[in-house]
């Protein structure tokens, strides 16, 4: 009888050791996967605008230029309605926008 109990105890301990090894392997796989995911996941980047008087002035000037650009395109599209004229004015205004910004807003000061 004691040999039978010893055999059953050995079987139970072997099964328990196998279960412990399987659990440790599963946890190791999870840890490796978690480490890979955290390494591959990009960190959140916070985009902060520049502050101050100069930055605020530049944003306002850029908004005025963008609004003028959009209004010019809308007026051309409403007045002429031709696709070729609209495209020509679009290309011309894209080429002329830096000149207008340079002449209208002296950013050296």
Short mmCIF file of N, CA and C in Angstrom, two decimals:
data_model
loop_
_atom_site.label_atom_id
_atom_site.label_comp_id
_atom_site.label_asym_id
_atom_site.label_seq_id
_atom_site.Cartn_x
_atom_site.Cartn_y
_atom_site.Cartn_z
N UNK A 1 0.81 -1.18 0.00
CA UNK A 1 0.00 0.00 0.00
C UNK A 1 0.86 1.26 0.00
N UNK A 2 1.93 1.31 0.77
CA UNK A 2 2.76 2.51 0.81
C UNK A 2 3.51 2.71 -0.50
N UNK A 3 3.82 1.62 -1.20
CA UNK A 3 4.46 1.77 -2.51
C UNK A 3 3.49 2.42 -3.49
N UNK A 4 2.24 2.02 -3.41
CA UNK A 4 1.22 2.61 -4.29
C UNK A 4 1.06 4.11 -3.99
N UNK A 5 1.00 4.48 -2.72
CA UNK A 5 0.89 5.90 -2.35
C UNK A 5 2.11 6.69 -2.80
N UNK A 6 3.27 6.10 -2.66
CA UNK A 6 4.51 6.77 -3.09
C UNK A 6 4.50 6.97 -4.60
N UNK A 7 4.01 5.97 -5.34
CA UNK A 7 3.93 6.10 -6.80
C UNK A 7 2.95 7.20 -7.19
N UNK A 8 1.77 7.22 -6.55
CA UNK A 8 0.78 8.26 -6.85
C UNK A 8 1.31 9.66 -6.49
N UNK A 9 1.98 9.74 -5.36
CA UNK A 9 2.58 11.02 -4.95
C UNK A 9 3.62 11.47 -5.96
N UNK A 10 4.43 10.55 -6.45
CA UNK A 10 5.44 10.89 -7.47
C UNK A 10 4.78 11.35 -8.75
N UNK A 11 3.67 10.69 -9.14
CA UNK A 11 2.95 11.11 -10.35
C UNK A 11 2.37 12.51 -10.15
N UNK A 12 1.75 12.76 -8.96
CA UNK A 12 1.18 14.09 -8.69
C UNK A 12 2.27 15.17 -8.71
N UNK A 13 3.39 14.90 -8.11
CA UNK A 13 4.48 15.87 -8.09
C UNK A 13 5.04 16.11 -9.48
N UNK A 14 5.11 15.04 -10.30
CA UNK A 14 5.57 15.21 -11.68
C UNK A 14 4.59 16.06 -12.47
N UNK A 15 3.27 15.82 -12.29
CA UNK A 15 2.26 16.63 -12.99
C UNK A 15 2.32 18.08 -12.51
N UNK A 16 2.49 18.28 -11.20
CA UNK A 16 2.57 19.63 -10.65
C UNK A 16 3.81 20.35 -11.19
N UNK A 17 4.94 19.64 -11.26
CA UNK A 17 6.17 20.25 -11.81
C UNK A 17 5.99 20.60 -13.28
N UNK A 18 5.29 19.71 -14.02
CA UNK A 18 5.03 19.99 -15.44
C UNK A 18 4.13 21.22 -15.57
N UNK A 19 3.10 21.33 -14.72
CA UNK A 19 2.20 22.48 -14.76
C UNK A 19 2.95 23.76 -14.40
N UNK A 20 3.84 23.69 -13.43
CA UNK A 20 4.62 24.87 -13.03
C UNK A 20 5.52 25.31 -14.18
N UNK A 21 6.19 24.33 -14.84
CA UNK A 21 7.06 24.67 -15.99
C UNK A 21 6.24 25.29 -17.11
N UNK A 22 5.05 24.71 -17.40
CA UNK A 22 4.21 25.26 -18.46
C UNK A 22 3.77 26.67 -18.12
N UNK A 23 3.42 26.90 -16.86
CA UNK A 23 3.00 28.24 -16.44
C UNK A 23 4.15 29.24 -16.54
N UNK A 24 5.35 28.83 -16.14
CA UNK A 24 6.51 29.72 -16.25
C UNK A 24 6.82 30.04 -17.70
N UNK A 25 6.72 29.04 -18.59
CA UNK A 25 6.96 29.29 -20.02
C UNK A 25 5.92 30.25 -20.57
N UNK A 26 4.66 30.07 -20.17
CA UNK A 26 3.59 30.96 -20.62
C UNK A 26 3.84 32.39 -20.15
N UNK A 27 4.23 32.55 -18.90
CA UNK A 27 4.52 33.88 -18.37
C UNK A 27 5.73 34.50 -19.06
N UNK A 28 6.74 33.68 -19.37
CA UNK A 28 7.91 34.19 -20.07
C UNK A 28 7.53 34.67 -21.47
N UNK A 29 6.66 33.90 -22.17
CA UNK A 29 6.20 34.32 -23.50
C UNK A 29 5.43 35.63 -23.41
N UNK A 30 4.57 35.73 -22.41
CA UNK A 30 3.80 36.97 -22.23
C UNK A 30 4.72 38.16 -21.95
N UNK A 31 5.72 37.93 -21.13
CA UNK A 31 6.66 39.01 -20.81
C UNK A 31 7.44 39.43 -22.04
N UNK A 32 7.88 38.45 -22.86
CA UNK A 32 8.60 38.80 -24.09
C UNK A 32 7.69 39.56 -25.04
N UNK A 33 6.45 39.10 -25.18
CA UNK A 33 5.50 39.78 -26.07
C UNK A 33 5.21 41.18 -25.57
N UNK A 34 5.02 41.33 -24.25
CA UNK A 34 4.76 42.65 -23.67
C UNK A 34 5.95 43.58 -23.88
N UNK A 35 7.16 43.05 -23.72
CA UNK A 35 8.36 43.87 -23.93
C UNK A 35 8.47 44.30 -25.39
N UNK A 36 8.13 43.40 -26.31
CA UNK A 36 8.18 43.74 -27.74
C UNK A 36 7.15 44.79 -28.07
N UNK A 37 5.94 44.64 -27.53
CA UNK A 37 4.88 45.61 -27.82
C UNK A 37 5.25 46.97 -27.27
N UNK A 38 5.78 47.01 -26.05
CA UNK A 38 6.14 48.32 -25.49
C UNK A 38 7.31 48.94 -26.23
N UNK A 39 8.20 48.10 -26.75
CA UNK A 39 9.33 48.64 -27.50
C UNK A 39 8.88 49.16 -28.86
N UNK A 40 7.89 48.51 -29.49
CA UNK A 40 7.45 48.91 -30.82
C UNK A 40 6.38 49.99 -30.79
N UNK A 41 5.70 50.16 -29.66
CA UNK A 41 4.66 51.18 -29.56
C UNK A 41 5.31 52.54 -29.42
N UNK A 42 4.95 53.46 -30.31
CA UNK A 42 5.57 54.79 -30.21
C UNK A 42 5.06 55.52 -28.97
N UNK A 43 5.95 56.27 -28.39
CA UNK A 43 5.58 57.06 -27.23
C UNK A 43 4.75 58.26 -27.70
N UNK A 44 3.79 58.66 -26.91
CA UNK A 44 3.00 59.83 -27.32
C UNK A 44 3.87 61.08 -27.34
N UNK A 45 3.74 61.83 -28.40
CA UNK A 45 4.51 63.05 -28.56
C UNK A 45 3.57 64.23 -28.35
N UNK A 46 3.97 65.11 -27.52
CA UNK A 46 3.14 66.28 -27.26
C UNK A 46 3.62 67.42 -28.14
N UNK A 47 2.72 67.93 -28.94
CA UNK A 47 3.04 69.05 -29.81
C UNK A 47 2.59 70.33 -29.13
N UNK A 48 3.54 71.14 -28.76
CA UNK A 48 3.22 72.41 -28.12
C UNK A 48 3.59 73.54 -29.06
N UNK A 49 2.68 74.48 -29.16
CA UNK A 49 2.96 75.64 -30.01
C UNK A 49 3.94 76.56 -29.31
N UNK A 50 4.63 77.33 -30.13
CA UNK A 50 5.51 78.35 -29.58
C UNK A 50 4.65 79.42 -28.93
N UNK A 51 5.15 79.94 -27.84
CA UNK A 51 4.41 80.99 -27.14
C UNK A 51 5.13 82.31 -27.32
N UNK A 52 4.47 83.34 -26.93
CA UNK A 52 5.09 84.65 -26.95
C UNK A 52 4.50 85.54 -28.01
N UNK A 53 4.92 86.78 -27.96
CA UNK A 53 4.38 87.80 -28.85
C UNK A 53 4.77 87.55 -30.30
N UNK A 54 6.01 87.19 -30.54
CA UNK A 54 6.48 86.99 -31.92
C UNK A 54 5.76 85.80 -32.55
N UNK A 55 5.63 84.71 -31.81
CA UNK A 55 4.95 83.53 -32.35
C UNK A 55 3.49 83.83 -32.62
N UNK A 56 2.85 84.56 -31.72
CA UNK A 56 1.44 84.92 -31.92
C UNK A 56 1.28 85.81 -33.16
N UNK A 57 2.23 86.73 -33.35
CA UNK A 57 2.17 87.61 -34.52
C UNK A 57 2.38 86.81 -35.81
N UNK A 58 3.30 85.85 -35.79
CA UNK A 58 3.53 85.04 -36.99
C UNK A 58 2.31 84.19 -37.32
N UNK A 59 1.67 83.64 -36.28
CA UNK A 59 0.45 82.86 -36.55
C UNK A 59 -0.64 83.74 -37.15
N UNK A 60 -0.79 84.94 -36.65
CA UNK A 60 -1.80 85.85 -37.18
C UNK A 60 -1.48 86.24 -38.62
N UNK A 61 -0.22 86.51 -38.90
CA UNK A 61 0.17 86.85 -40.26
C UNK A 61 -0.05 85.68 -41.21
N UNK A 62 0.31 84.48 -40.78
CA UNK A 62 0.07 83.30 -41.62
C UNK A 62 -1.41 83.08 -41.86
N UNK A 63 -2.24 83.34 -40.85
CA UNK A 63 -3.69 83.20 -41.02
C UNK A 63 -4.21 84.21 -42.03
N UNK A 64 -3.69 85.44 -41.99
CA UNK A 64 -4.12 86.46 -42.96
C UNK A 64 -3.72 86.05 -44.37
N UNK A 65 -2.52 85.56 -44.55
CA UNK A 65 -2.07 85.12 -45.87
C UNK A 65 -2.92 83.96 -46.37
N UNK A 66 -3.19 82.99 -45.51
CA UNK A 66 -4.00 81.83 -45.91
C UNK A 66 -5.41 82.26 -46.25
N UNK A 67 -5.99 83.15 -45.47
CA UNK A 67 -7.34 83.64 -45.77
C UNK A 67 -7.37 84.38 -47.09
N UNK A 68 -6.37 85.24 -47.33
CA UNK A 68 -6.31 85.94 -48.62
C UNK A 68 -6.16 84.98 -49.79
N UNK A 69 -5.36 83.95 -49.61
CA UNK A 69 -5.17 82.94 -50.66
C UNK A 69 -6.49 82.25 -50.98
N UNK A 70 -7.21 81.82 -49.94
CA UNK A 70 -8.48 81.11 -50.15
C UNK A 70 -9.52 82.05 -50.76
N UNK A 71 -9.57 83.29 -50.28
CA UNK A 71 -10.54 84.24 -50.85
C UNK A 71 -10.24 84.53 -52.31
N UNK A 72 -8.97 84.66 -52.67
CA UNK A 72 -8.60 84.89 -54.07
C UNK A 72 -9.05 83.72 -54.94
N UNK A 73 -8.82 82.50 -54.45
CA UNK A 73 -9.24 81.33 -55.23
C UNK A 73 -10.75 81.28 -55.38
N UNK A 74 -11.49 81.62 -54.32
CA UNK A 74 -12.95 81.60 -54.39
C UNK A 74 -13.47 82.66 -55.35
N UNK A 75 -12.89 83.86 -55.31
CA UNK A 75 -13.33 84.94 -56.20
C UNK A 75 -13.06 84.56 -57.65
N UNK A 76 -11.89 84.03 -57.93
CA UNK A 76 -11.56 83.63 -59.31
C UNK A 76 -12.51 82.54 -59.78
N UNK A 77 -12.79 81.59 -58.92
CA UNK A 77 -13.68 80.49 -59.30
C UNK A 77 -15.11 81.00 -59.54
N UNK A 78 -15.56 81.97 -58.71
CA UNK A 78 -16.92 82.49 -58.88
C UNK A 78 -17.03 83.42 -60.09
N UNK A 79 -16.01 84.23 -60.34
CA UNK A 79 -16.09 85.21 -61.42
C UNK A 79 -15.91 84.54 -62.77
N UNK A 80 -14.85 83.74 -62.94
CA UNK A 80 -14.58 83.15 -64.25
C UNK A 80 -15.22 81.78 -64.39
N UNK A 81 -15.08 80.94 -63.40
CA UNK A 81 -15.69 79.63 -63.46
C UNK A 81 -14.98 78.64 -64.37
N UNK A 82 -13.94 79.09 -65.03
CA UNK A 82 -13.20 78.22 -65.94
C UNK A 82 -12.14 77.46 -65.15
N UNK A 83 -12.00 76.19 -65.46
CA UNK A 83 -11.02 75.36 -64.75
C UNK A 83 -9.60 75.78 -65.10
N UNK A 84 -9.36 76.14 -66.35
CA UNK A 84 -8.00 76.53 -66.74
C UNK A 84 -7.60 77.84 -66.07
N UNK A 85 -8.53 78.79 -66.00
CA UNK A 85 -8.23 80.07 -65.34
C UNK A 85 -7.99 79.83 -63.84
N UNK A 86 -8.83 78.98 -63.24
CA UNK A 86 -8.66 78.70 -61.81
C UNK A 86 -7.32 78.03 -61.53
N UNK A 87 -6.93 77.08 -62.37
CA UNK A 87 -5.64 76.42 -62.18
C UNK A 87 -4.48 77.38 -62.41
N UNK A 88 -4.62 78.25 -63.42
CA UNK A 88 -3.56 79.22 -63.69
C UNK A 88 -3.39 80.19 -62.51
N UNK A 89 -4.50 80.67 -61.95
CA UNK A 89 -4.43 81.57 -60.81
C UNK A 89 -3.89 80.83 -59.59
N UNK A 90 -4.24 79.57 -59.44
CA UNK A 90 -3.72 78.78 -58.33
C UNK A 90 -2.19 78.66 -58.42
N UNK A 91 -1.69 78.30 -59.58
CA UNK A 91 -0.24 78.18 -59.75
C UNK A 91 0.44 79.53 -59.56
N UNK A 92 -0.13 80.55 -60.15
CA UNK A 92 0.45 81.89 -60.04
C UNK A 92 0.46 82.37 -58.58
N UNK A 93 -0.64 82.12 -57.87
CA UNK A 93 -0.69 82.59 -56.47
C UNK A 93 0.22 81.75 -55.58
N UNK A 94 0.42 80.47 -55.89
CA UNK A 94 1.38 79.67 -55.13
C UNK A 94 2.80 80.20 -55.32
N UNK A 95 3.10 80.62 -56.53
CA UNK A 95 4.43 81.17 -56.80
C UNK A 95 4.58 82.57 -56.20
N UNK A 96 3.49 83.31 -56.13
CA UNK A 96 3.55 84.69 -55.67
C UNK A 96 3.38 84.84 -54.15
N UNK A 97 2.90 83.81 -53.47
CA UNK A 97 2.63 83.90 -52.03
C UNK A 97 3.88 84.25 -51.21
N UNK A 98 5.03 83.61 -51.45
CA UNK A 98 6.21 84.01 -50.66
C UNK A 98 6.63 85.47 -50.89
N UNK A 99 6.43 85.96 -52.10
CA UNK A 99 6.77 87.35 -52.39
C UNK A 99 5.85 88.29 -51.61
N UNK A 100 4.57 87.95 -51.58
CA UNK A 100 3.60 88.78 -50.84
C UNK A 100 3.92 88.76 -49.35
N UNK A 101 4.25 87.59 -48.82
CA UNK A 101 4.59 87.49 -47.40
C UNK A 101 5.83 88.33 -47.09
N UNK A 102 6.83 88.26 -47.96
CA UNK A 102 8.06 89.01 -47.73
C UNK A 102 7.81 90.52 -47.79
N UNK A 103 7.02 90.94 -48.76
CA UNK A 103 6.77 92.37 -48.89
C UNK A 103 5.81 92.90 -47.84
N UNK A 104 4.80 92.13 -47.48
CA UNK A 104 3.79 92.62 -46.56
C UNK A 104 4.24 92.56 -45.10
N UNK A 105 4.94 91.51 -44.74
CA UNK A 105 5.34 91.32 -43.35
C UNK A 105 6.86 91.23 -43.28
N UNK A 106 7.45 92.31 -42.84
CA UNK A 106 8.90 92.32 -42.69
C UNK A 106 9.25 91.57 -41.41
N UNK A 107 9.77 90.35 -41.52
CA UNK A 107 10.00 89.50 -40.35
C UNK A 107 11.41 89.63 -39.81
N UNK A 108 12.16 90.58 -40.26
CA UNK A 108 13.52 90.73 -39.73
C UNK A 108 13.52 91.33 -38.33
N UNK A 109 12.45 92.04 -37.99
CA UNK A 109 12.41 92.68 -36.66
C UNK A 109 11.50 91.93 -35.73
#
